[in-house]
PDB file of C-alpha atoms in Angstrom:
ATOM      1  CA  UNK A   1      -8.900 -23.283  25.630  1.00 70.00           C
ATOM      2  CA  UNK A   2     -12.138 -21.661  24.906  1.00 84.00           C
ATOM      3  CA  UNK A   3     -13.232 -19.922  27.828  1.00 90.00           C
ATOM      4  CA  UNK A   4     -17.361 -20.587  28.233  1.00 89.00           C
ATOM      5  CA  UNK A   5     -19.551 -17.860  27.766  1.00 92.00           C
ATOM      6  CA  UNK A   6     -19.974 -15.854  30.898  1.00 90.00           C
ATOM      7  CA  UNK A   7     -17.420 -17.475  32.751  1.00 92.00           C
ATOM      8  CA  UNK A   8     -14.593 -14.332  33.338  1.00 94.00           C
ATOM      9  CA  UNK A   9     -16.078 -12.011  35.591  1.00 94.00           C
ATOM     10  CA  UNK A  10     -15.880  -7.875  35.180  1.00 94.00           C
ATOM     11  CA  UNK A  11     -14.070  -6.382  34.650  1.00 96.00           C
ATOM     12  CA  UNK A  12     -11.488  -9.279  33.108  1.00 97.00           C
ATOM     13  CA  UNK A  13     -13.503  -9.924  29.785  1.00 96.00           C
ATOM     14  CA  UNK A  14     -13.611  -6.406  29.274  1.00 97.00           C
ATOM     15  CA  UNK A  15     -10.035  -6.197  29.198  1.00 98.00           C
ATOM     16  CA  UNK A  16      -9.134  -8.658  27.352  1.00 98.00           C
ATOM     17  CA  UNK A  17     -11.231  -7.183  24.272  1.00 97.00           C
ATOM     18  CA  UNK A  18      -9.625  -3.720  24.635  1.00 98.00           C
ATOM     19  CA  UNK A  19      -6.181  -5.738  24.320  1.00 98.00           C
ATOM     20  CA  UNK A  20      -7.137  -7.736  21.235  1.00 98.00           C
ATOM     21  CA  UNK A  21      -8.795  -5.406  19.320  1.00 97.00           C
ATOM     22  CA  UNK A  22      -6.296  -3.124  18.033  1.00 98.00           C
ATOM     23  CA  UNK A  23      -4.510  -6.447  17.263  1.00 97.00           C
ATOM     24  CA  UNK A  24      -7.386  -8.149  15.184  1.00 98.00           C
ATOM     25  CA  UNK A  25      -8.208  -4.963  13.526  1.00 98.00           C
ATOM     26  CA  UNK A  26      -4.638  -4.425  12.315  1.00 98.00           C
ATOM     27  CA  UNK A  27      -4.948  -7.788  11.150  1.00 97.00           C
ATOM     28  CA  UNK A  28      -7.937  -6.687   9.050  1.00 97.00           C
ATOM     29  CA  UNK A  29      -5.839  -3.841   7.533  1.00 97.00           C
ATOM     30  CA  UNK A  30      -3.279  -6.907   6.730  1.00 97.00           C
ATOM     31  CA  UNK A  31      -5.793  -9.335   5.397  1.00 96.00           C
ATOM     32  CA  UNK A  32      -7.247  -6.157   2.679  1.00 95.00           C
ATOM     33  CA  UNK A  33      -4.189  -5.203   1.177  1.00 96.00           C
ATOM     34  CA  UNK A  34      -2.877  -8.701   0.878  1.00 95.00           C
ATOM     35  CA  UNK A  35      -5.558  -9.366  -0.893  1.00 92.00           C
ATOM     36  CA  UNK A  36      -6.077  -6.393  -3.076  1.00 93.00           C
ATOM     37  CA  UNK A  37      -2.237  -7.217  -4.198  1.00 92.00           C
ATOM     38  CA  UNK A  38      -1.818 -10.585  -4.094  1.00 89.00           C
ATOM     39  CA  UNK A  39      -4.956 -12.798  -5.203  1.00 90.00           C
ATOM     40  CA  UNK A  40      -3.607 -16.345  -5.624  1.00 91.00           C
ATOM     41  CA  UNK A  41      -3.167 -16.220  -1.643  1.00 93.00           C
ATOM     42  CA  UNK A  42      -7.053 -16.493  -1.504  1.00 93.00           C
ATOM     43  CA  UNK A  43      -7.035 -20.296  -1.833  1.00 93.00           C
ATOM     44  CA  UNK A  44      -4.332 -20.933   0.473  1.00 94.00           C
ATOM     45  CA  UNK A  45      -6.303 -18.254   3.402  1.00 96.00           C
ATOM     46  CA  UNK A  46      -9.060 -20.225   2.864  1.00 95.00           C
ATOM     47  CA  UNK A  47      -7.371 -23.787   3.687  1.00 95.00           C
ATOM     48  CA  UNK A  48      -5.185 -21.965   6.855  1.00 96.00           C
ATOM     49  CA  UNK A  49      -8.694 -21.048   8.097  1.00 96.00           C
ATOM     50  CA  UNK A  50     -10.578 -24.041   7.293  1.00 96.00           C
ATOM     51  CA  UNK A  51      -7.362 -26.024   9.358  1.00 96.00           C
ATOM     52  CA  UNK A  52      -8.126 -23.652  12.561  1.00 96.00           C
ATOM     53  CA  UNK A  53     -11.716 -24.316  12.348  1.00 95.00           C
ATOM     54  CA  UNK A  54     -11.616 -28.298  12.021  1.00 93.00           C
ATOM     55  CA  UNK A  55      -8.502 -28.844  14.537  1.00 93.00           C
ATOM     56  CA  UNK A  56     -10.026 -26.338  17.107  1.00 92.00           C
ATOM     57  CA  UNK A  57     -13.283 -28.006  17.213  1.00 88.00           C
ATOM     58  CA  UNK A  58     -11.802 -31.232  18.510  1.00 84.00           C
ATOM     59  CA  UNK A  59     -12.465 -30.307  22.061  1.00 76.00           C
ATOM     60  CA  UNK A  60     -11.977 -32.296  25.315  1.00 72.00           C
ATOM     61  CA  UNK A  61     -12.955 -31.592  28.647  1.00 67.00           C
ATOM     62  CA  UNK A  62     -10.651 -30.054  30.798  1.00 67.00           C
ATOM     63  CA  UNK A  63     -10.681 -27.115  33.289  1.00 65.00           C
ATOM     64  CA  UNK A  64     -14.135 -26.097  34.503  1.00 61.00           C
ATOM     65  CA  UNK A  65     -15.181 -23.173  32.153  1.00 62.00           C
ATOM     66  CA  UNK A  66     -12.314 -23.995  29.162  1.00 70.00           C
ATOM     67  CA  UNK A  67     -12.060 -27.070  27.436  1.00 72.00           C
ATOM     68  CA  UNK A  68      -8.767 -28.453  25.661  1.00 81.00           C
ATOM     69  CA  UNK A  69      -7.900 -29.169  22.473  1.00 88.00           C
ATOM     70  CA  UNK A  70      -5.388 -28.018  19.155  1.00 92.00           C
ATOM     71  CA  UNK A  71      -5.664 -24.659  17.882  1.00 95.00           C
ATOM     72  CA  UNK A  72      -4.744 -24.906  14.114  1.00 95.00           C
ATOM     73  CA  UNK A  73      -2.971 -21.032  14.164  1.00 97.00           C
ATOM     74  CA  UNK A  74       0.403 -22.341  13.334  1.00 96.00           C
ATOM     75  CA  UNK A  75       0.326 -23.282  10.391  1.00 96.00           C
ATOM     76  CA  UNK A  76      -1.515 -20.018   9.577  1.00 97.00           C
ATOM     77  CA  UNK A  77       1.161 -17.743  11.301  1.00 98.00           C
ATOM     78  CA  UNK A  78       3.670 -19.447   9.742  1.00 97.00           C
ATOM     79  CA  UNK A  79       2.264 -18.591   6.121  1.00 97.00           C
ATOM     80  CA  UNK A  80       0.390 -15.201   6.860  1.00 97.00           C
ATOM     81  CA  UNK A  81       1.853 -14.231  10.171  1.00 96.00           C
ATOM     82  CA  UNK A  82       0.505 -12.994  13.145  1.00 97.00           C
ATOM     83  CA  UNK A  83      -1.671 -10.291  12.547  1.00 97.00           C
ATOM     84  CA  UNK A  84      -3.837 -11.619   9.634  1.00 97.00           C
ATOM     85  CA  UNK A  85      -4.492 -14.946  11.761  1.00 98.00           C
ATOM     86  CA  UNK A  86      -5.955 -13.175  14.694  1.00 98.00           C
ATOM     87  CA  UNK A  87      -8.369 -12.727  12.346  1.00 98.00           C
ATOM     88  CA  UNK A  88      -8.569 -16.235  10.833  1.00 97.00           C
ATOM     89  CA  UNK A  89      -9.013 -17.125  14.753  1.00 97.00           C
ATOM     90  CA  UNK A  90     -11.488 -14.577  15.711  1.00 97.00           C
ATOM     91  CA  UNK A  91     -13.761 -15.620  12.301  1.00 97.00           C
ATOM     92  CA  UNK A  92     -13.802 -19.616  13.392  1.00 97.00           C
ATOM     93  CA  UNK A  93     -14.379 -18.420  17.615  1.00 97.00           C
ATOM     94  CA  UNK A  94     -17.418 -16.106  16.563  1.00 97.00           C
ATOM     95  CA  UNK A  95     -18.802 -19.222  14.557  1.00 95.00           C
ATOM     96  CA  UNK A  96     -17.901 -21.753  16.815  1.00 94.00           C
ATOM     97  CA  UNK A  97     -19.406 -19.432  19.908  1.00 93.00           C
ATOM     98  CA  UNK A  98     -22.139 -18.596  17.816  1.00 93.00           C
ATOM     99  CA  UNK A  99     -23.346 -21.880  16.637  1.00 91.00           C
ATOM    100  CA  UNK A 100     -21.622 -25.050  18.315  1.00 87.00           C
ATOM    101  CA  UNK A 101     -21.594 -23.180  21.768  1.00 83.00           C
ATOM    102  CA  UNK A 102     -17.743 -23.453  21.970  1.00 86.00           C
ATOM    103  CA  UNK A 103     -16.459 -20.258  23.795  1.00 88.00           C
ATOM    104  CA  UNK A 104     -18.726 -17.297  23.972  1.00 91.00           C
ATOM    105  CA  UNK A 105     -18.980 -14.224  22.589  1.00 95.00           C
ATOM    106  CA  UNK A 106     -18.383 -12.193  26.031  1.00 95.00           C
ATOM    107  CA  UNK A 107     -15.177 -14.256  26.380  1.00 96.00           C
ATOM    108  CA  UNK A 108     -13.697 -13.658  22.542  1.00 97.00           C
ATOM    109  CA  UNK A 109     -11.785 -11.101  23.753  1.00 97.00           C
ATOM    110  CA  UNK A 110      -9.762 -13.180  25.508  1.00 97.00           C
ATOM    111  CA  UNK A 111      -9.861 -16.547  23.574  1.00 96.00           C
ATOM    112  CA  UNK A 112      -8.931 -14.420  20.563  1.00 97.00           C
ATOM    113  CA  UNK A 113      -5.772 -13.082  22.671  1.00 98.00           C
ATOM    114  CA  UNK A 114      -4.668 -16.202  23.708  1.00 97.00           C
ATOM    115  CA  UNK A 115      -5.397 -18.294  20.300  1.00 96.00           C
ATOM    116  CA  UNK A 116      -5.443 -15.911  17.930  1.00 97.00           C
ATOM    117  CA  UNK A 117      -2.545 -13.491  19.006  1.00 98.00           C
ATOM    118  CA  UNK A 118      -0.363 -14.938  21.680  1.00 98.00           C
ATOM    119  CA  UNK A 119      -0.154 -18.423  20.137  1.00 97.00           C
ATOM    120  CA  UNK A 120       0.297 -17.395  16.395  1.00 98.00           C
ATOM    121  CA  UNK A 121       3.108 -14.975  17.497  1.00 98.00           C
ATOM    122  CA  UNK A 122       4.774 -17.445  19.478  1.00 98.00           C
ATOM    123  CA  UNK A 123       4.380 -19.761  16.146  1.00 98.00           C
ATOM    124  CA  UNK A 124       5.784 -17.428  14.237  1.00 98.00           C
ATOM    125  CA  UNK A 125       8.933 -15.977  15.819  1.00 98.00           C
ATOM    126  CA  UNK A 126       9.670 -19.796  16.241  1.00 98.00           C
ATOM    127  CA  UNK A 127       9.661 -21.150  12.850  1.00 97.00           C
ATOM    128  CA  UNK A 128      11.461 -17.900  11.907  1.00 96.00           C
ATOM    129  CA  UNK A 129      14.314 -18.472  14.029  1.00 97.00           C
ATOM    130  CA  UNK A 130      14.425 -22.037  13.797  1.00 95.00           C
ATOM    131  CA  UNK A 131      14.248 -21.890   9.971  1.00 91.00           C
ATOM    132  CA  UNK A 132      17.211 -19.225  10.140  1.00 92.00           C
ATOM    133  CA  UNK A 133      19.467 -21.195  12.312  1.00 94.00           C
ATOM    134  CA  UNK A 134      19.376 -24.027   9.499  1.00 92.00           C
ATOM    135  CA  UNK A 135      16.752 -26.451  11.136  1.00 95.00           C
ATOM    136  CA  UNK A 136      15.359 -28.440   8.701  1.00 95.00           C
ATOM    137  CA  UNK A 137      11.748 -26.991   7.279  1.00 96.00           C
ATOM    138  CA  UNK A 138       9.643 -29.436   8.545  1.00 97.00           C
ATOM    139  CA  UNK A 139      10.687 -29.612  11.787  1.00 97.00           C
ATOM    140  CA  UNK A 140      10.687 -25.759  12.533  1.00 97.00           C
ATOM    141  CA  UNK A 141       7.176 -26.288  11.422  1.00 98.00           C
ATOM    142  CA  UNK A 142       6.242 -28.851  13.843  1.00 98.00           C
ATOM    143  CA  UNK A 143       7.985 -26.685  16.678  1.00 98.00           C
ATOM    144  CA  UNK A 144       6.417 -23.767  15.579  1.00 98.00           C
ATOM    145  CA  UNK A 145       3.195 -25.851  15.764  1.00 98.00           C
ATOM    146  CA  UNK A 146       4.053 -27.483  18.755  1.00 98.00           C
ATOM    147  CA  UNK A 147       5.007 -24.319  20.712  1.00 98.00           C
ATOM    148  CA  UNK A 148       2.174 -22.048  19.797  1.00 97.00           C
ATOM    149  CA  UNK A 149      -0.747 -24.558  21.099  1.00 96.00           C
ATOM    150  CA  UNK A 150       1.326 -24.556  24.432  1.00 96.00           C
ATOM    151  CA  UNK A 151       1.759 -20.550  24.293  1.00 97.00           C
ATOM    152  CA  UNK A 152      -2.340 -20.353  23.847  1.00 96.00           C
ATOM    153  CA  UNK A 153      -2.480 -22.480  27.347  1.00 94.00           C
ATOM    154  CA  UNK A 154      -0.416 -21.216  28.894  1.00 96.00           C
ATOM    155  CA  UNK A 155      -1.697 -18.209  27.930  1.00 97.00           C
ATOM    156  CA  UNK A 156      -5.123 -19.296  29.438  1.00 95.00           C
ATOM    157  CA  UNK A 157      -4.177 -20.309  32.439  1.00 95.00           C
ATOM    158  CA  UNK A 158      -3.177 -16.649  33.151  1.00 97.00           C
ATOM    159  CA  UNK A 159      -6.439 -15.073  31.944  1.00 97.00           C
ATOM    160  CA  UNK A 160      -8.281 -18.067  34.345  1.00 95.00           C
ATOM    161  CA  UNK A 161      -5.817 -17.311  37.533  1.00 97.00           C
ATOM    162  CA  UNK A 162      -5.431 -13.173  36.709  1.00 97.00           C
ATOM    163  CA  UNK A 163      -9.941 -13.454  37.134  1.00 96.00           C
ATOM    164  CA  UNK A 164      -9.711 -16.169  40.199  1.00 96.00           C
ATOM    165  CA  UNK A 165      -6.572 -16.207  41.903  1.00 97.00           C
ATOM    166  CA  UNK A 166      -6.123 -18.619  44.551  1.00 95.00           C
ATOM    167  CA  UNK A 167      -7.177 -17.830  48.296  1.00 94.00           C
ATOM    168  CA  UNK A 168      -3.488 -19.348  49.720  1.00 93.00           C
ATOM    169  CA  UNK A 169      -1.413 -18.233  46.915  1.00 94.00           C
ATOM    170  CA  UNK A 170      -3.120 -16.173  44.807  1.00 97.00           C
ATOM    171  CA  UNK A 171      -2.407 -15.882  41.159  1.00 97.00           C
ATOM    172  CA  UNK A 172       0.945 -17.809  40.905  1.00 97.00           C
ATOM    173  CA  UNK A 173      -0.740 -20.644  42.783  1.00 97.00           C
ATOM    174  CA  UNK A 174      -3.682 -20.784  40.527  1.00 96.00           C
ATOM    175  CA  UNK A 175      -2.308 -20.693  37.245  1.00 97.00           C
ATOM    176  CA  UNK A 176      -0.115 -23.543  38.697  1.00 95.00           C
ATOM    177  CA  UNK A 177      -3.227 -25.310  38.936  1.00 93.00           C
ATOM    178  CA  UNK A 178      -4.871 -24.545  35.716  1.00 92.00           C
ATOM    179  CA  UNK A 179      -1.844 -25.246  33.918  1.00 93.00           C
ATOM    180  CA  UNK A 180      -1.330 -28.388  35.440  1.00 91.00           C
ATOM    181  CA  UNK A 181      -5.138 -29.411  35.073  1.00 88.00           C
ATOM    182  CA  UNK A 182      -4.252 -28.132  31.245  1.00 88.00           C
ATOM    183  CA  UNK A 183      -1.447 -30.072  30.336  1.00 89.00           C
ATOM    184  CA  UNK A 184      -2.609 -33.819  31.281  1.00 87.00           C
ATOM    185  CA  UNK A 185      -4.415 -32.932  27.582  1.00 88.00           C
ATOM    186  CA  UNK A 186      -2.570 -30.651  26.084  1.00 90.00           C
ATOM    187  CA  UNK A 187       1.078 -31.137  25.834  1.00 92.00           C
ATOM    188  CA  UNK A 188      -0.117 -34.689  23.934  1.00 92.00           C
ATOM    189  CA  UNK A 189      -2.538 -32.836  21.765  1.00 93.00           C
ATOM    190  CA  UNK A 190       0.020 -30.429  20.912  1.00 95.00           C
ATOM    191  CA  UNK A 191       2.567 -32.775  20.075  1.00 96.00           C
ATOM    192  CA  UNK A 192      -0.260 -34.267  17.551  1.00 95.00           C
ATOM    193  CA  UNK A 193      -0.744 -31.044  15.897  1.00 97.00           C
ATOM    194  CA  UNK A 194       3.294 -30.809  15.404  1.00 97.00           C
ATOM    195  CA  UNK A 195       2.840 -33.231  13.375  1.00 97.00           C
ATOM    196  CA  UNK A 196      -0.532 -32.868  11.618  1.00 97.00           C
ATOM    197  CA  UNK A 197       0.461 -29.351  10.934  1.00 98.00           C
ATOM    198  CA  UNK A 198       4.174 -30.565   9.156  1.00 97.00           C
ATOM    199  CA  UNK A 199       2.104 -33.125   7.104  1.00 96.00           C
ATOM    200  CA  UNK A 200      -0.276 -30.736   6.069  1.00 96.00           C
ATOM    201  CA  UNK A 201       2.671 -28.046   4.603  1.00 97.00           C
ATOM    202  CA  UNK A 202       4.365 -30.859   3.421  1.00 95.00           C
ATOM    203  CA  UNK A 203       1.124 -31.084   0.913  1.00 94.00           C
ATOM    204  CA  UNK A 204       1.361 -27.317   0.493  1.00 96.00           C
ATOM    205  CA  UNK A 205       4.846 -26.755  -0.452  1.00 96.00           C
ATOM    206  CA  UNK A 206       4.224 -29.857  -3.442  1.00 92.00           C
ATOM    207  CA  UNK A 207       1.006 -27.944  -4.361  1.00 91.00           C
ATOM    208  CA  UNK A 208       1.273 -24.199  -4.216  1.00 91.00           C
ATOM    209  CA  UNK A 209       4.991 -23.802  -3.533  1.00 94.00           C
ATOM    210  CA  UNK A 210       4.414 -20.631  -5.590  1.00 92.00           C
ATOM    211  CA  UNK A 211       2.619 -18.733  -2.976  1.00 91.00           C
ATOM    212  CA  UNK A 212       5.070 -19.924  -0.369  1.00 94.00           C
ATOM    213  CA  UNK A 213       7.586 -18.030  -2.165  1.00 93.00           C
ATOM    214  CA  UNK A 214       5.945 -14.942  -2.376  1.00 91.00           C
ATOM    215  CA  UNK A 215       5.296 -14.686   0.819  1.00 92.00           C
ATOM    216  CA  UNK A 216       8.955 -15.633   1.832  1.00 92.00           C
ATOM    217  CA  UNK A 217       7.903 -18.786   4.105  1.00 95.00           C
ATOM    218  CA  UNK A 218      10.333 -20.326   1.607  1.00 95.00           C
ATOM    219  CA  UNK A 219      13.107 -19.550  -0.510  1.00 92.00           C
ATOM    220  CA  UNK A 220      13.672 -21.044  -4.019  1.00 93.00           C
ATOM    221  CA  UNK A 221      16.336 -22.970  -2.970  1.00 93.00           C
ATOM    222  CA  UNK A 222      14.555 -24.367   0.483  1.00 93.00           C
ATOM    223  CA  UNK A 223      11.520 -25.553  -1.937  1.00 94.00           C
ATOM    224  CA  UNK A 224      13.541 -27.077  -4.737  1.00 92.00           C
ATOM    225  CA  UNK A 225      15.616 -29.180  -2.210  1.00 91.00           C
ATOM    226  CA  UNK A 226      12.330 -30.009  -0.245  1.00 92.00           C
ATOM    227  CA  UNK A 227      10.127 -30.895  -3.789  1.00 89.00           C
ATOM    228  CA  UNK A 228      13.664 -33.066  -4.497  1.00 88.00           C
ATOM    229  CA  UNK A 229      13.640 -34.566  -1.225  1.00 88.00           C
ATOM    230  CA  UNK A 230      10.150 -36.205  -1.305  1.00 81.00           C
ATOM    231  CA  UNK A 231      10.631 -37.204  -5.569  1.00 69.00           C
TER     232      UNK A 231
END
């Protein structure tokens, strides 16, 4: 997903930072006063970034100029929601730009939109819904997961076709073809991260189930039946 350094021509990487940055920098506003009133989140932020950072490093080569691989944001929007894990995302794609060559920093404007805004928000409104409808917890997560890696492609693949549609078919026809080129990769890699991503709140709700409740990712009664489930 992580668009290589000087690879979207102007005035496409341009736009994409003017659309991301009043996103990112409410998330910044978000990320303050969470912490200013709520502390014992700190720990938890810290793991929901480390998780975006490790997963989205795993890349694989895919279309010429991106690269495939999971995007860690669910679990993060599920926990913090959208806004504060734009900036979880925009944190790891600076380093990973910055030091592993992994994106670039002309193109974070866009891989921030489509990995740390689109996908988390997709995440998000889908574990909320599929937690209200009565789905069981740790399958919304892995949906929520699931979906939001595939929303970040997909996502991509419009940003690629939008800066180089298609001579016979322009746009449509292109993102046809990146997303196409995309999925061979990603739809499996997503489906891993489902499940890495349920495992891994499994392990939160048995450790800080405290937190998880005041943030409202989980009511009391959702947590005691889940901590009874796995006893």
């Amino acid at each position: 997903m992580h668009i290589m350094e000087g690879f979207l021509p102007h005035p496409w990487w341009e736009i994409w930072f003017a659309v991301s940055l009043p996103v990112v920098a409410l998330g910044v506003y978000k990320i303050n006063r969470m912490i200013k009133e709520r502390r014992e989140t700190l720990p938890l932020l810290a793991v929901a970034g480390a998780f975006v950072f490790v997963l989205s490093s795993l890349k694989l080569p895919s279309v010429t100029g991106s690269c495939s691989h999971p995007t860690g944001t669910g679990m993060g929007a599920i926990i913090f929601g959208p806004w504060i894990t734009s900036v979880l995302a925009v944190i790891v794609l600076v380093y990973q730009a910055v030091f592993l060559a992994h994106g670039g920093l002309t193109t974070l404007g866009a891989n921030a939109f489509s990995m740390g805004i689109a996908g988390p928000a997709v995440g998000y409104l889908i574990y909320r819904a599929a937690a209200k409808s009565g789905l069981h917890i740790y399958l919304a997560v892995f949906l929520a997961a699931t979906l939001a890696d595939w929303a970040t492609y997909l996502v991509t693949s419009i940003q690629l076709a939008l800066a180089f549609p298609a001579a016979s078919g322009g746009v449509l026809a292109s993102f046809k073809a990146f997303a196409a080129v995309f999925a061979v990769t990603q739809v499996p890699l997503a489906i891993v991260e489902g499940v890495v991503t349920a495992l891994m709140f499994k392990y939160i709700v048995q450790l800080r189930s405290d937190v998880l409740l005041r943030m409202k990712v989980l009511s009391s009664d959702a947590i005691k039946r889940l901590k009874e489930a796995a006893a």
